[in-house]
Each structure stands twice: as structure tokens, then as C-alpha cells.
Amino acid sequence: MGAQNVVAYSACGGPSVSRAINRVRLHVRSRPVYLPIILVNGQMKSGFRRRLLSLVYSILRVRILNALIRVPLKPLLPVLPKSIGDKFPVSGNVHLALPGLKPLVFKTDGRDSIASRIYWRGFHGHEPETLLLYLQLLKRSNVVVDVGAGTGIFTLIAGAESKDRQVYSFEPVPEIFDSLRENIDANGLENVTAVQGCATNYLGEITLYVDDSLALPFTTSILEGYRHASRTIVAPAMTLDAYVEENHIEKLDLLKIDAEGSDVTVLEGATQVLRNQQPIIICEVLYTHTDKPLQDILDQTDYQYFYITDEGLLPRKEIKGDHNYVFRNYLFVPKSKVTSELSGLTIAS
């Protein structure tokens, strides 16, 4: 499926942009022109190198300049390096077309990496195998919780697919939460509740380790050393059990978790929800990081495990992440719901 793309232009100072471009030329004259593309999310060992990259990236995000570069590039995408579609920033309004729905709007200043990939590759720009499954599961889901919502792709789809559905979206990092809220408002989703906080296994406050990259969403984890954190923030800590009880959510149907290595603590704080409401769960599984801990906690429940791939759902007795990180997500389904909820879905042997 393709995506419709609309760019909102704004005025920019010509002289200041020209000066910035000239400064960049001094540093990159002997380098490949795709330097900012292949290094956007890389680790900068040199402070100068990072400052240079930040400057180039900032210039590429200027809306009118951004459009002048990327619009001619888009028709050439099939013959260009894959890194362009993965890394080149897009500034403006990006529209995602979905069957039967009004196109979703992602407002971005060029930092939203998911919106950028959607611009370049449409529906296939972000976990298409999981999004296809998600769309099918939504048809049976009246209440959805999105933990680790980022800038909101799963939240927006859930909210737009049915205005009668209630969606609760959790995101703890202030900059990312602001982008999430902006996208919710841009799509007029009054049925979505955005919660700025961290779903975990206790109530109070929690320290988060943020790996500031040039693009959103930042990699953020409660685990010190999980990635190369450049700063820490303190966020409200809450459990899904407490939130569900306080907000009188009687039947949670679908739970999506992408918590950057702390998915287990999300489930530890949702034991009552798992036991009493038995939601279907889409969860990221990271090879050697979260697969065994997830297995330990879910083996104590009545859930079955399915690995989400582009060939369908693969039944698994053991939860094991993909060491190549091609397909990162699993579907966990209560045994009592396997037949009814998975009917019509492709289950590979």
C-alpha cells in the first residue's frame, strides 16, 4: 500500500541557511554525499563529528530545503541505497493511507524516524507484518492499551479505526510525549487518552536512561547500560493493574508493549489484568535480553505464544527473539481465545 504525502511549507531565512550550508561544505567536501544518511543513528566517537552531523541534520530538516531534496528523490527510491528510505529525515505532514480509513497525519519537524520511513515506504515503512495483524485484531477490540507509544503509530491506528474504541497510550519521555499528543490532536482522536508516565511494576517515580539520537523516538529504558544513555530523566511510575482499577476499565482487549527491554516489568505490574481480563498481547521480544524473562513470567499464565512474521504467525513453545532483529514482535494469546480470536489469520506450521 502506498502513502499519500503532504508537506506544509514555512518560511526560512535564506542567508542563514546559505551560511550553514557553506559551513557544512567545508567539512564534507571530500566525503560521500550520503554521509548524514548513513550516520544519523550511529554512535559519535568524536564530539566534532557529532556536531558536524547535527548541523547537517538540522539543515536537512529545514522544511523548504527538505522538500527540495526529497521530492525529486522519491521516484528514484527503488534504485537508491536503502539507507535513504531508512534514515533521510522528512519535515512536514506525513500521511499514512490505510484501507477503509481517512489517511492518518503525522506532524514532524524531521526528527520522527517512523514518520520519515512512512513517507518513503508507506505502510511498509514500520513493522508491516505487525501492523497487518494489529488491524485484524482491532476489529475485535473495544479497549486498547499502548505501552511505549512513541510518536503514536499504533495509538493513531487504534483510535482512527473505530471512534467507539477507547485507547490508552503510555509514553514517559517528554519530547516524545509532546509529539504523540500533537499527532493525536492532528487526527482529532477524542477517544484516545495519552498518559505521560512509565508502566512498570510499582507506583511512584522511576529513573529512565535516554539515548539521545538525532531522531525520535529516542531509545529509552529503565535499565542502566541497556544502551549508551546520554542523560537520565525521572518520570511517574505506575502499574497497569492500578491504572485499570482507578479508571474503571472493565475489559482490556488488546495490549501492545514496546518498552525497550523492560517489557517484563510492565507485565509484572499487570498480573491482575492478565489473570482477570486476559487481553491479547503484542510484545517486542529482544534476543538474549527479554526472551527468557518473558518466558518465565508467561509460563505462569494460560497464554500461548506466536512469533509474528511476514509469512504469518508461527506457534512457539519457547519465546526466543530474532538474533537478526528482522521480526521483533510476538503475539501472546490466552488459550481460551486462540480459536475465536485467531480465526481467519494465517498460522504457519
mmCIF file of C-alpha atoms in Angstrom:
data_model
loop_
_atom_site.group_PDB
_atom_site.id
_atom_site.type_symbol
_atom_site.label_atom_id
_atom_site.label_comp_id
_atom_site.label_asym_id
_atom_site.label_seq_id
_atom_site.Cartn_x
_atom_site.Cartn_y
_atom_site.Cartn_z
ATOM 1 C CA MET A 1 0.000 0.000 0.000
ATOM 2 C CA GLY A 2 1.276 3.446 -0.791
ATOM 3 C CA ALA A 3 1.083 6.558 1.337
ATOM 4 C CA GLN A 4 -0.186 9.987 0.435
ATOM 5 C CA ASN A 5 2.238 12.691 1.449
ATOM 6 C CA VAL A 6 1.591 16.357 2.143
ATOM 7 C CA VAL A 7 4.298 18.807 3.136
ATOM 8 C CA ALA A 8 3.481 22.013 4.993
ATOM 9 C CA TYR A 9 5.967 24.688 3.944
ATOM 10 C CA SER A 10 7.179 27.518 6.143
ATOM 11 C CA ALA A 11 9.406 30.496 5.516
ATOM 12 C CA CYS A 12 13.080 30.140 6.300
ATOM 13 C CA GLY A 13 15.904 32.650 6.375
ATOM 14 C CA GLY A 14 17.823 32.317 3.120
ATOM 15 C CA PRO A 15 21.110 33.912 4.243
ATOM 16 C CA SER A 16 21.314 31.907 7.465
ATOM 17 C CA VAL A 17 20.644 28.673 5.622
ATOM 18 C CA SER A 18 23.246 29.551 2.993
ATOM 19 C CA ARG A 19 25.840 30.262 5.651
ATOM 20 C CA ALA A 20 25.072 26.950 7.343
ATOM 21 C CA ILE A 21 25.331 25.065 4.059
ATOM 22 C CA ASN A 22 28.666 26.696 3.298
ATOM 23 C CA ARG A 23 29.955 25.663 6.733
ATOM 24 C CA VAL A 24 28.946 22.088 6.022
ATOM 25 C CA ARG A 25 30.620 22.140 2.589
ATOM 26 C CA LEU A 26 33.924 22.994 4.241
ATOM 27 C CA HIS A 27 33.752 19.787 6.264
ATOM 28 C CA VAL A 28 32.164 17.307 3.868
ATOM 29 C CA ARG A 29 33.750 18.273 0.540
ATOM 30 C CA SER A 30 35.785 15.068 0.431
ATOM 31 C CA ARG A 31 33.077 12.845 1.947
ATOM 32 C CA PRO A 32 30.231 10.920 0.275
ATOM 33 C CA VAL A 33 27.080 12.982 -0.144
ATOM 34 C CA TYR A 34 25.095 10.417 1.827
ATOM 35 C CA LEU A 35 27.169 10.948 4.991
ATOM 36 C CA PRO A 36 24.221 12.295 7.040
ATOM 37 C CA ILE A 37 22.008 9.428 5.914
ATOM 38 C CA ILE A 38 24.170 6.522 6.949
ATOM 39 C CA LEU A 39 25.276 8.071 10.213
ATOM 40 C CA VAL A 40 22.098 9.614 11.632
ATOM 41 C CA ASN A 41 21.659 6.964 14.320
ATOM 42 C CA GLY A 42 25.294 5.954 14.638
ATOM 43 C CA GLN A 43 27.443 6.371 17.710
ATOM 44 C CA MET A 44 29.580 9.503 17.507
ATOM 45 C CA LYS A 45 33.047 8.852 18.919
ATOM 46 C CA SER A 46 34.144 12.394 18.199
ATOM 47 C CA GLY A 47 32.463 15.490 19.595
ATOM 48 C CA PHE A 48 33.348 17.387 16.428
ATOM 49 C CA ARG A 49 31.916 14.643 14.260
ATOM 50 C CA ARG A 50 28.654 14.691 16.180
ATOM 51 C CA ARG A 51 28.409 18.474 15.987
ATOM 52 C CA LEU A 52 29.014 18.298 12.250
ATOM 53 C CA LEU A 53 26.372 15.650 11.803
ATOM 54 C CA SER A 54 23.931 17.601 13.960
ATOM 55 C CA LEU A 55 24.490 20.668 11.778
ATOM 56 C CA VAL A 56 23.921 18.728 8.558
ATOM 57 C CA TYR A 57 20.859 17.049 10.011
ATOM 58 C CA SER A 58 19.430 20.402 11.150
ATOM 59 C CA ILE A 59 19.856 21.803 7.650
ATOM 60 C CA LEU A 60 18.164 18.791 6.096
ATOM 61 C CA ARG A 61 15.190 19.342 8.421
ATOM 62 C CA VAL A 62 14.515 22.909 7.173
ATOM 63 C CA ARG A 63 11.145 22.321 5.522
ATOM 64 C CA ILE A 64 11.545 24.015 2.173
ATOM 65 C CA LEU A 65 15.082 22.690 1.720
ATOM 66 C CA ASN A 66 13.944 19.270 2.902
ATOM 67 C CA ALA A 67 11.204 19.194 0.254
ATOM 68 C CA LEU A 68 13.525 20.408 -2.496
ATOM 69 C CA ILE A 69 15.842 17.469 -1.814
ATOM 70 C CA ARG A 70 13.459 14.606 -1.072
ATOM 71 C CA VAL A 71 10.630 15.215 -3.564
ATOM 72 C CA PRO A 72 12.876 14.567 -6.602
ATOM 73 C CA LEU A 73 14.469 11.629 -4.763
ATOM 74 C CA LYS A 74 11.246 9.766 -4.014
ATOM 75 C CA PRO A 75 10.555 8.472 -7.559
ATOM 76 C CA LEU A 76 14.145 7.200 -7.639
ATOM 77 C CA LEU A 77 13.842 5.320 -4.344
ATOM 78 C CA PRO A 78 13.825 1.808 -5.929
ATOM 79 C CA VAL A 79 17.315 2.382 -7.353
ATOM 80 C CA LEU A 80 18.763 4.372 -4.454
ATOM 81 C CA PRO A 81 20.572 2.939 -1.411
ATOM 82 C CA LYS A 82 18.155 1.514 1.164
ATOM 83 C CA SER A 83 19.706 3.847 3.736
ATOM 84 C CA ILE A 84 17.867 6.796 2.181
ATOM 85 C CA GLY A 85 14.457 5.331 2.976
ATOM 86 C CA ASP A 86 15.646 4.325 6.425
ATOM 87 C CA LYS A 87 17.441 7.461 7.538
ATOM 88 C CA PHE A 88 16.664 10.552 5.461
ATOM 89 C CA PRO A 89 14.537 12.914 7.585
ATOM 90 C CA VAL A 90 11.197 14.249 6.401
ATOM 91 C CA SER A 91 9.793 17.562 7.657
ATOM 92 C CA GLY A 92 6.133 18.500 7.375
ATOM 93 C CA ASN A 93 2.930 16.488 7.488
ATOM 94 C CA VAL A 94 3.224 12.836 6.515
ATOM 95 C CA HIS A 95 0.049 10.935 5.637
ATOM 96 C CA LEU A 96 -0.365 7.187 6.060
ATOM 97 C CA ALA A 97 -3.091 5.633 3.902
ATOM 98 C CA LEU A 98 -4.877 2.619 5.376
ATOM 99 C CA PRO A 99 -7.733 0.626 3.810
ATOM 100 C CA GLY A 100 -11.137 1.971 4.779
ATOM 101 C CA LEU A 101 -9.716 4.830 6.848
ATOM 102 C CA LYS A 102 -9.103 8.508 6.386
ATOM 103 C CA PRO A 103 -5.309 8.923 5.983
ATOM 104 C CA LEU A 104 -3.525 9.369 9.294
ATOM 105 C CA VAL A 105 -1.474 12.517 9.817
ATOM 106 C CA PHE A 106 1.975 12.524 11.407
ATOM 107 C CA LYS A 107 3.264 16.005 12.170
ATOM 108 C CA THR A 108 7.037 16.047 12.200
ATOM 109 C CA ASP A 109 9.864 18.548 12.263
ATOM 110 C CA GLY A 110 12.115 15.938 10.681
ATOM 111 C CA ARG A 111 13.024 14.115 13.886
ATOM 112 C CA ASP A 112 10.283 11.451 13.768
ATOM 113 C CA SER A 113 12.094 8.497 12.201
ATOM 114 C CA ILE A 114 8.909 6.427 11.904
ATOM 115 C CA ALA A 115 7.098 9.222 10.047
ATOM 116 C CA SER A 116 10.100 9.546 7.741
ATOM 117 C CA ARG A 117 10.067 5.839 6.920
ATOM 118 C CA ILE A 118 6.320 6.010 6.281
ATOM 119 C CA TYR A 119 6.894 8.859 3.822
ATOM 120 C CA TRP A 120 9.462 6.848 1.895
ATOM 121 C CA ARG A 121 7.860 3.406 2.057
ATOM 122 C CA GLY A 122 4.255 3.898 3.124
ATOM 123 C CA PHE A 123 2.653 1.146 5.183
ATOM 124 C CA HIS A 124 5.779 -0.976 4.791
ATOM 125 C CA GLY A 125 7.948 1.623 6.489
ATOM 126 C CA HIS A 126 7.400 0.287 10.010
ATOM 127 C CA GLU A 127 6.784 -3.325 11.072
ATOM 128 C CA PRO A 128 4.212 -4.088 8.340
ATOM 129 C CA GLU A 129 3.747 -7.699 9.460
ATOM 130 C CA THR A 130 2.762 -6.498 12.939
ATOM 131 C CA LEU A 131 0.577 -3.647 11.686
ATOM 132 C CA LEU A 132 -1.392 -6.018 9.429
ATOM 133 C CA LEU A 133 -2.028 -8.330 12.374
ATOM 134 C CA TYR A 134 -2.872 -5.358 14.601
ATOM 135 C CA LEU A 135 -5.514 -4.116 12.158
ATOM 136 C CA GLN A 136 -7.179 -7.524 12.197
ATOM 137 C CA LEU A 137 -7.108 -7.799 15.993
ATOM 138 C CA LEU A 138 -8.566 -4.315 16.386
ATOM 139 C CA LYS A 139 -11.838 -5.450 14.838
ATOM 140 C CA ARG A 140 -12.456 -7.494 17.999
ATOM 141 C CA SER A 141 -11.053 -4.935 20.460
ATOM 142 C CA ASN A 142 -13.061 -2.242 22.232
ATOM 143 C CA VAL A 143 -10.331 -1.195 24.674
ATOM 144 C CA VAL A 144 -6.654 -0.952 23.701
ATOM 145 C CA VAL A 145 -3.599 -0.044 25.775
ATOM 146 C CA ASP A 146 -0.382 1.046 24.038
ATOM 147 C CA VAL A 147 2.666 0.917 26.344
ATOM 148 C CA GLY A 148 5.724 2.631 24.896
ATOM 149 C CA ALA A 149 3.647 4.507 22.351
ATOM 150 C CA GLY A 150 6.460 6.600 20.900
ATOM 151 C CA THR A 151 5.110 9.162 18.455
ATOM 152 C CA GLY A 152 1.942 7.124 18.138
ATOM 153 C CA ILE A 153 1.673 4.863 15.104
ATOM 154 C CA PHE A 154 -0.157 2.051 16.956
ATOM 155 C CA THR A 155 -2.173 4.546 19.013
ATOM 156 C CA LEU A 156 -3.330 6.518 15.977
ATOM 157 C CA ILE A 157 -4.370 3.410 14.066
ATOM 158 C CA ALA A 158 -6.345 2.094 17.038
ATOM 159 C CA GLY A 159 -8.046 5.427 17.642
ATOM 160 C CA ALA A 160 -8.900 6.055 13.994
ATOM 161 C CA GLU A 161 -10.081 2.541 13.105
ATOM 162 C CA SER A 162 -13.099 2.971 15.408
ATOM 163 C CA LYS A 163 -14.130 6.151 17.208
ATOM 164 C CA ASP A 164 -16.134 3.969 19.611
ATOM 165 C CA ARG A 165 -12.947 2.301 20.863
ATOM 166 C CA GLN A 166 -11.131 3.575 23.953
ATOM 167 C CA VAL A 167 -7.354 3.810 23.620
ATOM 168 C CA TYR A 168 -4.910 4.468 26.473
ATOM 169 C CA SER A 169 -1.433 5.450 25.369
ATOM 170 C CA PHE A 170 1.611 5.485 27.695
ATOM 171 C CA GLU A 171 4.798 7.394 26.886
ATOM 172 C CA PRO A 172 7.214 8.689 29.569
ATOM 173 C CA VAL A 173 9.738 10.841 27.649
ATOM 174 C CA PRO A 174 8.580 14.497 27.497
ATOM 175 C CA GLU A 175 9.752 15.283 23.938
ATOM 176 C CA ILE A 176 8.246 12.096 22.548
ATOM 177 C CA PHE A 177 5.048 12.572 24.549
ATOM 178 C CA ASP A 178 4.657 16.075 23.082
ATOM 179 C CA SER A 179 4.916 14.626 19.577
ATOM 180 C CA LEU A 180 2.433 11.886 20.487
ATOM 181 C CA ARG A 181 -0.069 14.454 21.779
ATOM 182 C CA GLU A 182 0.375 16.599 18.681
ATOM 183 C CA ASN A 183 -0.353 13.623 16.424
ATOM 184 C CA ILE A 184 -3.417 12.633 18.455
ATOM 185 C CA ASP A 185 -4.769 16.189 18.201
ATOM 186 C CA ALA A 186 -3.938 16.450 14.486
ATOM 187 C CA ASN A 187 -6.105 13.403 13.830
ATOM 188 C CA GLY A 188 -8.959 14.573 16.053
ATOM 189 C CA LEU A 189 -8.888 11.427 18.192
ATOM 190 C CA GLU A 190 -11.003 12.288 21.216
ATOM 191 C CA ASN A 191 -11.230 8.593 22.099
ATOM 192 C CA VAL A 192 -7.505 8.439 22.936
ATOM 193 C CA THR A 193 -6.146 9.156 26.413
ATOM 194 C CA ALA A 194 -2.430 9.964 26.455
ATOM 195 C CA VAL A 195 -0.650 9.205 29.733
ATOM 196 C CA GLN A 196 2.778 10.724 30.390
ATOM 197 C CA GLY A 197 4.273 8.030 32.561
ATOM 198 C CA CYS A 198 6.043 4.704 32.675
ATOM 199 C CA ALA A 199 4.039 1.495 33.046
ATOM 200 C CA THR A 200 6.145 -0.720 35.291
ATOM 201 C CA ASN A 201 5.835 -2.900 38.426
ATOM 202 C CA TYR A 202 5.485 -0.256 41.166
ATOM 203 C CA LEU A 203 3.973 3.153 41.917
ATOM 204 C CA GLY A 204 5.986 6.324 42.430
ATOM 205 C CA GLU A 205 8.825 7.683 40.329
ATOM 206 C CA ILE A 206 11.294 5.962 38.038
ATOM 207 C CA THR A 207 14.657 6.880 36.525
ATOM 208 C CA LEU A 208 14.861 6.433 32.764
ATOM 209 C CA TYR A 209 18.064 6.251 30.752
ATOM 210 C CA VAL A 210 17.711 8.138 27.484
ATOM 211 C CA ASP A 211 19.955 7.614 24.476
ATOM 212 C CA ASP A 212 19.593 10.938 22.683
ATOM 213 C CA SER A 213 19.860 10.374 18.967
ATOM 214 C CA LEU A 214 19.129 12.971 16.323
ATOM 215 C CA ALA A 215 15.809 11.285 15.561
ATOM 216 C CA LEU A 216 12.707 10.423 17.565
ATOM 217 C CA PRO A 217 11.737 8.224 19.250
ATOM 218 C CA PHE A 218 14.809 8.108 21.484
ATOM 219 C CA THR A 219 15.847 4.743 22.859
ATOM 220 C CA THR A 220 14.715 4.882 26.481
ATOM 221 C CA SER A 221 14.920 2.183 29.128
ATOM 222 C CA ILE A 222 14.691 1.708 32.877
ATOM 223 C CA LEU A 223 17.788 -0.489 32.553
ATOM 224 C CA GLU A 224 21.067 1.311 33.153
ATOM 225 C CA GLY A 225 23.541 0.284 30.478
ATOM 226 C CA TYR A 226 20.867 -1.108 28.123
ATOM 227 C CA ARG A 227 22.049 1.387 25.525
ATOM 228 C CA HIS A 228 24.552 4.243 25.621
ATOM 229 C CA ALA A 229 22.454 6.667 27.657
ATOM 230 C CA SER A 230 23.379 10.332 27.329
ATOM 231 C CA ARG A 231 21.047 11.585 30.070
ATOM 232 C CA THR A 232 18.572 10.481 32.702
ATOM 233 C CA ILE A 233 15.067 11.692 33.410
ATOM 234 C CA VAL A 234 12.628 11.000 36.225
ATOM 235 C CA ALA A 235 9.099 10.027 35.213
ATOM 236 C CA PRO A 236 5.926 8.961 37.036
ATOM 237 C CA ALA A 237 5.850 5.196 37.614
ATOM 238 C CA MET A 238 2.571 3.301 37.574
ATOM 239 C CA THR A 239 1.246 -0.202 37.148
ATOM 240 C CA LEU A 240 -1.370 -1.277 34.650
ATOM 241 C CA ASP A 241 -3.204 -3.043 37.470
ATOM 242 C CA ALA A 242 -3.563 0.238 39.376
ATOM 243 C CA TYR A 243 -4.371 2.306 36.286
ATOM 244 C CA VAL A 244 -7.039 -0.120 35.088
ATOM 245 C CA GLU A 245 -8.650 -0.182 38.531
ATOM 246 C CA GLU A 246 -8.538 3.594 39.051
ATOM 247 C CA ASN A 247 -10.019 4.274 35.621
ATOM 248 C CA HIS A 248 -12.675 1.566 35.874
ATOM 249 C CA ILE A 249 -11.507 -0.288 32.769
ATOM 250 C CA GLU A 250 -13.551 -3.466 32.989
ATOM 251 C CA LYS A 251 -12.334 -5.279 29.885
ATOM 252 C CA LEU A 252 -8.948 -4.643 28.307
ATOM 253 C CA ASP A 253 -8.972 -6.435 24.951
ATOM 254 C CA LEU A 254 -5.612 -5.671 23.340
ATOM 255 C CA LEU A 255 -2.309 -4.695 24.950
ATOM 256 C CA LYS A 256 0.690 -3.608 22.885
ATOM 257 C CA ILE A 257 4.067 -3.357 24.666
ATOM 258 C CA ASP A 258 7.305 -1.886 23.323
ATOM 259 C CA ALA A 259 9.253 -0.941 26.437
ATOM 260 C CA GLU A 260 12.883 -1.201 25.292
ATOM 261 C CA GLY A 261 13.997 -4.108 27.429
ATOM 262 C CA SER A 262 11.643 -3.538 30.361
ATOM 263 C CA ASP A 263 8.611 -5.329 28.921
ATOM 264 C CA VAL A 264 8.790 -7.864 31.761
ATOM 265 C CA THR A 265 8.246 -5.195 34.417
ATOM 266 C CA VAL A 266 5.182 -3.999 32.504
ATOM 267 C CA LEU A 267 3.699 -7.499 32.781
ATOM 268 C CA GLU A 268 4.776 -7.794 36.424
ATOM 269 C CA GLY A 269 2.652 -4.732 37.094
ATOM 270 C CA ALA A 270 -0.297 -6.237 35.218
ATOM 271 C CA THR A 271 -0.747 -9.603 36.939
ATOM 272 C CA GLN A 272 -4.365 -8.875 37.882
ATOM 273 C CA VAL A 273 -5.148 -7.678 34.372
ATOM 274 C CA LEU A 274 -3.625 -10.824 32.857
ATOM 275 C CA ARG A 275 -5.492 -13.064 35.267
ATOM 276 C CA ASN A 276 -8.906 -11.402 35.234
ATOM 277 C CA GLN A 277 -9.179 -9.695 31.843
ATOM 278 C CA GLN A 278 -6.850 -11.845 29.726
ATOM 279 C CA PRO A 279 -6.026 -9.338 26.986
ATOM 280 C CA ILE A 280 -4.348 -10.388 23.778
ATOM 281 C CA ILE A 281 -0.779 -9.043 23.871
ATOM 282 C CA ILE A 282 1.572 -7.836 21.142
ATOM 283 C CA CYS A 283 5.020 -7.542 22.701
ATOM 284 C CA GLU A 284 8.521 -6.790 21.482
ATOM 285 C CA VAL A 285 10.984 -9.580 22.291
ATOM 286 C CA LEU A 286 14.703 -8.797 22.266
ATOM 287 C CA TYR A 287 17.142 -11.623 21.646
ATOM 288 C CA THR A 288 19.066 -12.578 24.838
ATOM 289 C CA HIS A 289 17.589 -9.548 26.656
ATOM 290 C CA THR A 290 13.906 -10.172 27.276
ATOM 291 C CA ASP A 291 13.019 -13.549 25.780
ATOM 292 C CA LYS A 292 13.823 -15.738 28.795
ATOM 293 C CA PRO A 293 12.392 -13.321 31.429
ATOM 294 C CA LEU A 294 9.185 -13.064 29.402
ATOM 295 C CA GLN A 295 9.034 -16.843 29.191
ATOM 296 C CA ASP A 296 9.453 -17.114 32.965
ATOM 297 C CA ILE A 297 6.524 -14.822 33.723
ATOM 298 C CA LEU A 298 4.164 -16.003 30.968
ATOM 299 C CA ASP A 299 4.735 -19.687 31.697
ATOM 300 C CA GLN A 300 2.832 -18.984 34.910
ATOM 301 C CA THR A 301 -0.215 -17.886 32.897
ATOM 302 C CA ASP A 302 -2.605 -19.525 30.462
ATOM 303 C CA TYR A 303 -1.128 -17.867 27.361
ATOM 304 C CA GLN A 304 0.100 -19.401 24.103
ATOM 305 C CA TYR A 305 2.939 -17.858 22.108
ATOM 306 C CA PHE A 306 3.078 -16.931 18.428
ATOM 307 C CA TYR A 307 6.018 -15.360 16.598
ATOM 308 C CA ILE A 308 4.890 -12.614 14.190
ATOM 309 C CA THR A 309 6.490 -12.889 10.729
ATOM 310 C CA ASP A 310 5.696 -11.800 7.180
ATOM 311 C CA GLU A 311 4.586 -15.381 6.482
ATOM 312 C CA GLY A 312 2.043 -15.398 9.297
ATOM 313 C CA LEU A 313 2.015 -16.461 12.933
ATOM 314 C CA LEU A 314 4.453 -19.170 13.963
ATOM 315 C CA PRO A 315 3.356 -21.137 17.066
ATOM 316 C CA ARG A 316 6.146 -21.350 19.628
ATOM 317 C CA LYS A 317 6.590 -23.278 22.852
ATOM 318 C CA GLU A 318 9.655 -21.179 23.639
ATOM 319 C CA ILE A 319 9.839 -17.392 23.452
ATOM 320 C CA LYS A 320 13.008 -16.564 21.585
ATOM 321 C CA GLY A 321 13.937 -13.266 19.974
ATOM 322 C CA ASP A 322 15.329 -12.909 16.472
ATOM 323 C CA HIS A 323 19.111 -12.519 16.651
ATOM 324 C CA ASN A 324 18.952 -10.593 13.351
ATOM 325 C CA TYR A 325 16.229 -8.257 14.693
ATOM 326 C CA VAL A 326 14.191 -8.596 11.493
ATOM 327 C CA PHE A 327 10.943 -9.565 13.234
ATOM 328 C CA ARG A 328 10.852 -8.344 16.826
ATOM 329 C CA ASN A 329 7.316 -8.992 17.991
ATOM 330 C CA TYR A 330 5.352 -11.861 19.488
ATOM 331 C CA LEU A 331 1.637 -12.392 19.939
ATOM 332 C CA PHE A 332 0.553 -13.827 23.299
ATOM 333 C CA VAL A 333 -2.993 -15.223 23.338
ATOM 334 C CA PRO A 334 -4.967 -16.824 26.199
ATOM 335 C CA LYS A 335 -5.591 -20.467 25.318
ATOM 336 C CA SER A 336 -9.328 -19.950 25.703
ATOM 337 C CA LYS A 337 -9.251 -17.283 22.966
ATOM 338 C CA VAL A 338 -6.971 -18.922 20.389
ATOM 339 C CA THR A 339 -9.764 -20.376 18.264
ATOM 340 C CA SER A 340 -12.089 -17.367 18.349
ATOM 341 C CA GLU A 341 -9.530 -14.563 18.129
ATOM 342 C CA LEU A 342 -7.194 -16.091 15.565
ATOM 343 C CA SER A 343 -9.828 -17.355 13.158
ATOM 344 C CA GLY A 344 -9.094 -16.071 9.678
ATOM 345 C CA LEU A 345 -5.439 -15.333 10.464
ATOM 346 C CA THR A 346 -2.556 -17.123 8.780
ATOM 347 C CA ILE A 347 -0.897 -19.531 11.201
ATOM 348 C CA ALA A 348 2.192 -21.146 9.691
ATOM 349 C CA SER A 349 3.206 -24.679 10.558
#
